[in-house]
Structure formats: C-alpha cells, structure tokens
Backbone as JSON Lines, residues from 0, in Angstrom:
{"i":0,"aa":"L","n":[10.51,-9.12,-31.49],"ca":[10.3,-9.46,-30.09],"c":[9.65,-8.28,-29.38]}
{"i":1,"aa":"G","n":[8.74,-8.6,-28.51],"ca":[8.04,-7.55,-27.77],"c":[8.52,-7.45,-26.34]}
{"i":2,"aa":"K","n":[7.97,-6.49,-25.65],"ca":[8.29,-6.29,-24.24],"c":[7.6,-7.36,-23.4]}
{"i":3,"aa":"I","n":[8.29,-7.92,-22.44],"ca":[7.73,-8.93,-21.54],"c":[6.99,-8.21,-20.42]}
{"i":4,"aa":"P","n":[5.72,-8.56,-20.2],"ca":[4.97,-7.88,-19.13],"c":[5.55,-8.18,-17.76]}
{"i":5,"aa":"D","n":[5.39,-7.22,-16.84],"ca":[5.91,-7.36,-15.48],"c":[5.14,-8.35,-14.64]}
{"i":6,"aa":"S","n":[3.85,-8.54,-14.93],"ca":[3.04,-9.43,-14.1],"c":[2.77,-10.73,-14.84]}
{"i":7,"aa":"S","n":[2.43,-11.75,-14.08],"ca":[2.2,-13.07,-14.68],"c":[0.72,-13.4,-14.79]}
{"i":8,"aa":"G","n":[-0.14,-12.46,-14.62],"ca":[-1.57,-12.71,-14.71],"c":[-2.34,-11.41,-14.74]}
{"i":9,"aa":"P","n":[-3.67,-11.5,-14.74],"ca":[-4.46,-10.27,-14.75],"c":[-4.27,-9.49,-13.46]}
{"i":10,"aa":"S","n":[-4.43,-8.18,-13.56],"ca":[-4.27,-7.36,-12.36],"c":[-5.42,-7.65,-11.39]}
{"i":11,"aa":"T","n":[-5.14,-7.47,-10.12],"ca":[-6.16,-7.7,-9.11],"c":[-7.02,-6.46,-8.95]}
{"i":12,"aa":"F","n":[-8.2,-6.62,-8.39],"ca":[-9.1,-5.48,-8.2],"c":[-8.64,-4.59,-7.05]}
{"i":13,"aa":"I","n":[-7.83,-5.12,-6.18],"ca":[-7.23,-4.35,-5.1],"c":[-5.73,-4.35,-5.37]}
{"i":14,"aa":"P","n":[-5.06,-3.2,-5.28],"ca":[-3.63,-3.15,-5.58],"c":[-2.83,-4.15,-4.73]}
{"i":15,"aa":"L","n":[-1.72,-4.63,-5.27],"ca":[-0.89,-5.62,-4.59],"c":[-0.49,-5.14,-3.2]}
{"i":16,"aa":"Q","n":[-0.12,-3.86,-3.08],"ca":[0.28,-3.34,-1.76],"c":[-0.85,-3.49,-0.75]}
{"i":17,"aa":"G","n":[-2.08,-3.24,-1.18],"ca":[-3.24,-3.39,-0.3],"c":[-3.45,-4.84,0.09]}
{"i":18,"aa":"E","n":[-3.3,-5.75,-0.87],"ca":[-3.47,-7.17,-0.56],"c":[-2.38,-7.67,0.38]}
{"i":19,"aa":"L","n":[-1.16,-7.19,0.19],"ca":[-0.07,-7.6,1.09],"c":[-0.31,-7.08,2.51]}
{"i":20,"aa":"Y","n":[-0.84,-5.87,2.61],"ca":[-1.17,-5.3,3.93],"c":[-2.28,-6.14,4.58]}
{"i":21,"aa":"L","n":[-3.28,-6.51,3.8],"ca":[-4.37,-7.33,4.31],"c":[-3.85,-8.69,4.77]}
{"i":22,"aa":"K","n":[-2.96,-9.28,4.0],"ca":[-2.37,-10.57,4.39],"c":[-1.62,-10.44,5.71]}
{"i":23,"aa":"K","n":[-0.9,-9.34,5.87],"ca":[-0.15,-9.1,7.1],"c":[-1.1,-8.99,8.31]}
{"i":24,"aa":"L","n":[-2.21,-8.28,8.12],"ca":[-3.2,-8.16,9.19],"c":[-3.79,-9.52,9.57]}
{"i":25,"aa":"I","n":[-4.13,-10.31,8.57],"ca":[-4.7,-11.64,8.81],"c":[-3.71,-12.52,9.55]}
{"i":26,"aa":"N","n":[-2.46,-12.51,9.12],"ca":[-1.44,-13.33,9.79],"c":[-1.21,-12.88,11.23]}
{"i":27,"aa":"A","n":[-1.27,-11.58,11.48],"ca":[-1.11,-11.06,12.84],"c":[-2.28,-11.51,13.72]}
{"i":28,"aa":"M","n":[-3.48,-11.46,13.18],"ca":[-4.65,-11.9,13.95],"c":[-4.56,-13.39,14.25]}
{"i":29,"aa":"R","n":[-4.15,-14.18,13.26],"ca":[-4.02,-15.62,13.47],"c":[-2.93,-15.93,14.5]}
{"i":30,"aa":"A","n":[-1.84,-15.17,14.46],"ca":[-0.75,-15.38,15.41],"c":[-1.22,-15.14,16.84]}
{"i":31,"aa":"L","n":[-2.18,-14.23,17.0],"ca":[-2.74,-13.94,18.33],"c":[-3.94,-14.84,18.65]}
{"i":32,"aa":"K","n":[-4.17,-15.84,17.78],"ca":[-5.25,-16.82,17.95],"c":[-6.65,-16.22,17.81]}
{"i":33,"aa":"F","n":[-6.75,-15.07,17.13],"ca":[-8.07,-14.51,16.83],"c":[-8.63,-15.22,15.61]}
{"i":34,"aa":"P","n":[-9.89,-15.6,15.64],"ca":[-10.48,-16.24,14.45],"c":[-10.64,-15.22,13.32]}
{"i":35,"aa":"V","n":[-10.42,-15.67,12.12],"ca":[-10.55,-14.79,10.96],"c":[-11.54,-15.44,10.0]}
{"i":36,"aa":"F","n":[-12.71,-14.85,9.88],"ca":[-13.76,-15.38,9.02],"c":[-13.78,-14.63,7.69]}
{"i":37,"aa":"K","n":[-14.39,-15.26,6.7],"ca":[-14.51,-14.67,5.36],"c":[-15.12,-13.27,5.44]}
{"i":38,"aa":"D","n":[-16.21,-13.12,6.18],"ca":[-16.88,-11.81,6.26],"c":[-15.96,-10.73,6.83]}
{"i":39,"aa":"R","n":[-15.1,-11.11,7.77],"ca":[-14.17,-10.14,8.34],"c":[-13.13,-9.72,7.31]}
{"i":40,"aa":"V","n":[-12.61,-10.69,6.56],"ca":[-11.61,-10.37,5.53],"c":[-12.22,-9.48,4.46]}
{"i":41,"aa":"I","n":[-13.43,-9.8,4.02],"ca":[-14.1,-8.98,3.01],"c":[-14.36,-7.58,3.56]}
{"i":42,"aa":"G","n":[-14.76,-7.49,4.82],"ca":[-14.98,-6.18,5.45],"c":[-13.71,-5.36,5.55]}
{"i":43,"aa":"M","n":[-12.6,-6.01,5.9],"ca":[-11.33,-5.3,5.98],"c":[-10.89,-4.83,4.6]}
{"i":44,"aa":"A","n":[-11.12,-5.67,3.58],"ca":[-10.76,-5.29,2.21],"c":[-11.62,-4.11,1.75]}
{"i":45,"aa":"A","n":[-12.91,-4.14,2.07],"ca":[-13.8,-3.04,1.7],"c":[-13.36,-1.74,2.37]}
{"i":46,"aa":"A","n":[-12.97,-1.81,3.64],"ca":[-12.51,-0.63,4.35],"c":[-11.2,-0.1,3.75]}
{"i":47,"aa":"L","n":[-10.38,-1.02,3.29],"ca":[-9.09,-0.65,2.71],"c":[-9.26,0.15,1.42]}
{"i":48,"aa":"I","n":[-10.27,-0.19,0.62],"ca":[-10.47,0.49,-0.66],"c":[-11.52,1.59,-0.62]}
{"i":49,"aa":"A","n":[-12.18,1.76,0.53],"ca":[-13.24,2.79,0.64],"c":[-12.68,4.17,0.3]}
{"i":50,"aa":"G","n":[-13.41,4.87,-0.55],"ca":[-13.01,6.21,-0.92],"c":[-11.9,6.29,-1.96]}
{"i":51,"aa":"T","n":[-11.51,5.14,-2.51],"ca":[-10.47,5.11,-3.55],"c":[-11.12,4.7,-4.87]}
{"i":52,"aa":"P","n":[-10.44,4.91,-5.97],"ca":[-10.99,4.47,-7.26],"c":[-11.21,2.95,-7.33]}
{"i":53,"aa":"H","n":[-10.51,2.18,-6.52],"ca":[-10.63,0.72,-6.52],"c":[-11.98,0.26,-5.99]}
{"i":54,"aa":"E","n":[-12.65,1.11,-5.26],"ca":[-13.97,0.78,-4.72],"c":[-14.95,0.5,-5.86]}
{"i":55,"aa":"A","n":[-14.77,1.15,-7.0],"ca":[-15.66,0.97,-8.15],"c":[-15.51,-0.4,-8.82]}
{"i":56,"aa":"N","n":[-14.47,-1.14,-8.46],"ca":[-14.26,-2.47,-9.04],"c":[-15.25,-3.5,-8.51]}
{"i":57,"aa":"F","n":[-15.98,-3.16,-7.44],"ca":[-16.91,-4.09,-6.8],"c":[-18.29,-3.46,-6.67]}
{"i":58,"aa":"K","n":[-19.31,-4.28,-6.79],"ca":[-20.68,-3.8,-6.6],"c":[-20.81,-3.28,-5.18]}
{"i":59,"aa":"D","n":[-21.3,-2.11,-5.03],"ca":[-21.46,-1.45,-3.72],"c":[-20.14,-1.3,-2.97]}
{"i":60,"aa":"G","n":[-19.0,-1.44,-3.68],"ca":[-17.69,-1.26,-3.05],"c":[-17.28,-2.39,-2.13]}
{"i":61,"aa":"I","n":[-17.96,-3.54,-2.24],"ca":[-17.68,-4.66,-1.34],"c":[-17.13,-5.84,-2.15]}
{"i":62,"aa":"P","n":[-15.92,-6.3,-1.84],"ca":[-15.37,-7.46,-2.54],"c":[-16.28,-8.69,-2.44]}
{"i":63,"aa":"T","n":[-16.22,-9.52,-3.44],"ca":[-17.09,-10.7,-3.52],"c":[-16.43,-11.94,-2.94]}
{"i":64,"aa":"T","n":[-17.21,-13.0,-2.83],"ca":[-16.67,-14.29,-2.39],"c":[-15.63,-14.77,-3.4]}
{"i":65,"aa":"H","n":[-15.86,-14.52,-4.68],"ca":[-14.87,-14.91,-5.7],"c":[-13.55,-14.19,-5.46]}
{"i":66,"aa":"W","n":[-13.6,-12.89,-5.15],"ca":[-12.38,-12.16,-4.84],"c":[-11.69,-12.8,-3.63]}
{"i":67,"aa":"Y","n":[-12.46,-13.13,-2.61],"ca":[-11.92,-13.71,-1.38],"c":[-11.18,-15.02,-1.67]}
{"i":68,"aa":"T","n":[-11.81,-15.93,-2.4],"ca":[-11.15,-17.22,-2.68],"c":[-9.92,-17.02,-3.56]}
{"i":69,"aa":"S","n":[-10.0,-16.09,-4.51],"ca":[-8.84,-15.8,-5.35],"c":[-7.71,-15.18,-4.52]}
{"i":70,"aa":"F","n":[-8.07,-14.31,-3.59],"ca":[-7.08,-13.69,-2.69],"c":[-6.35,-14.77,-1.9]}
{"i":71,"aa":"L","n":[-7.09,-15.72,-1.33],"ca":[-6.46,-16.8,-0.57],"c":[-5.5,-17.61,-1.43]}
{"i":72,"aa":"K","n":[-5.91,-17.91,-2.65],"ca":[-5.05,-18.67,-3.56],"c":[-3.81,-17.88,-3.96]}
{"i":73,"aa":"R","n":[-4.0,-16.6,-4.27],"ca":[-2.87,-15.76,-4.68],"c":[-1.81,-15.67,-3.6]}
{"i":74,"aa":"H","n":[-2.22,-15.72,-2.35],"ca":[-1.29,-15.52,-1.24],"c":[-1.02,-16.8,-0.45]}
{"i":75,"aa":"D","n":[-1.35,-17.94,-1.03],"ca":[-1.11,-19.25,-0.39],"c":[-1.6,-19.29,1.05]}
{"i":76,"aa":"M","n":[-2.82,-18.85,1.26],"ca":[-3.4,-18.83,2.6],"c":[-4.49,-19.89,2.68]}
{"i":77,"aa":"E","n":[-4.09,-21.09,3.0],"ca":[-5.06,-22.17,3.16],"c":[-5.78,-22.0,4.48]}
{"i":78,"aa":"T","n":[-7.07,-22.24,4.48],"ca":[-7.85,-22.03,5.7],"c":[-8.23,-23.34,6.38]}
{"i":79,"aa":"S","n":[-8.1,-24.47,5.7],"ca":[-8.6,-25.73,6.26],"c":[-7.91,-26.14,7.54]}
{"i":80,"aa":"E","n":[-6.62,-25.84,7.69],"ca":[-5.92,-26.26,8.9],"c":[-5.94,-25.2,10.0]}
{"i":81,"aa":"L","n":[-6.49,-24.04,9.72],"ca":[-6.53,-22.96,10.69],"c":[-7.98,-22.59,11.01]}
{"i":82,"aa":"R","n":[-8.75,-23.58,11.41],"ca":[-10.18,-23.34,11.67],"c":[-10.37,-22.58,12.97]}
{"i":83,"aa":"P","n":[-11.22,-21.57,12.95],"ca":[-11.49,-20.8,14.17],"c":[-12.17,-21.65,15.23]}
{"i":84,"aa":"L","n":[-12.01,-21.25,16.48],"ca":[-12.63,-21.98,17.58],"c":[-14.14,-22.07,17.45]}
{"i":85,"aa":"E","n":[-14.76,-21.02,16.93],"ca":[-16.21,-21.01,16.78],"c":[-16.67,-22.15,15.88]}
{"i":86,"aa":"D","n":[-15.89,-22.48,14.85],"ca":[-16.26,-23.58,13.95],"c":[-16.19,-24.93,14.63]}
{"i":87,"aa":"L","n":[-15.37,-25.06,15.64],"ca":[-15.22,-26.33,16.33],"c":[-16.2,-26.51,17.48]}
{"i":88,"aa":"G","n":[-17.01,-25.49,17.73],"ca":[-18.0,-25.57,18.8],"c":[-17.42,-25.44,20.2]}
{"i":89,"aa":"V","n":[-16.21,-24.9,20.31],"ca":[-15.56,-24.75,21.6],"c":[-16.17,-23.59,22.38]}
{"i":90,"aa":"L","n":[-16.55,-22.53,21.68],"ca":[-17.08,-21.36,22.38],"c":[-18.6,-21.38,22.39]}
C-alpha cells in the first residue's frame, strides 16, 4: 500500500491560498453590487502572482481564459445568475 495523496487533482497554477483570497475579493465585490468581469478577475489574479515564481506558469504572467473557467468551477462560482448591470444594458 502506498501513501494517499493530500489533493484530489492536479495542482493549480496559483496556490490555493491565493485562489481563496481571490474568491473572497470577488464575493466582497458582488456583495457590494460591483460587477465582476472575466478581465477583472484575470487582472486581479495576475497582480496576485506578479513577482512570484507562479508568474512563470502563464504566458506573459497573465492567467488564461482556461484558468478562469477552471477557477470558477473549482470554487463553485456560477456566473449565469449574477450578471453585471452592464450586460443587461441598464447603464
């Protein structure tokens, strides 16, 4: 019998602590009714890893759309019911 790994999948390109911090920021912005777009989340993630070894995991240090969609799935953050006002043409 071998040792059972601690994680249930491949490691993420951004450490779990960083992703949890990012999730907390997104939830805080949503709670204040600020719209949160994909580009903003990717920008916040890029700023979070800037100057760290994790920056090398992405081309030009910027997380991809694939990372973004995987991040949403990993953290059960569905976006369909939380559409920003700009998407609805209100502003």
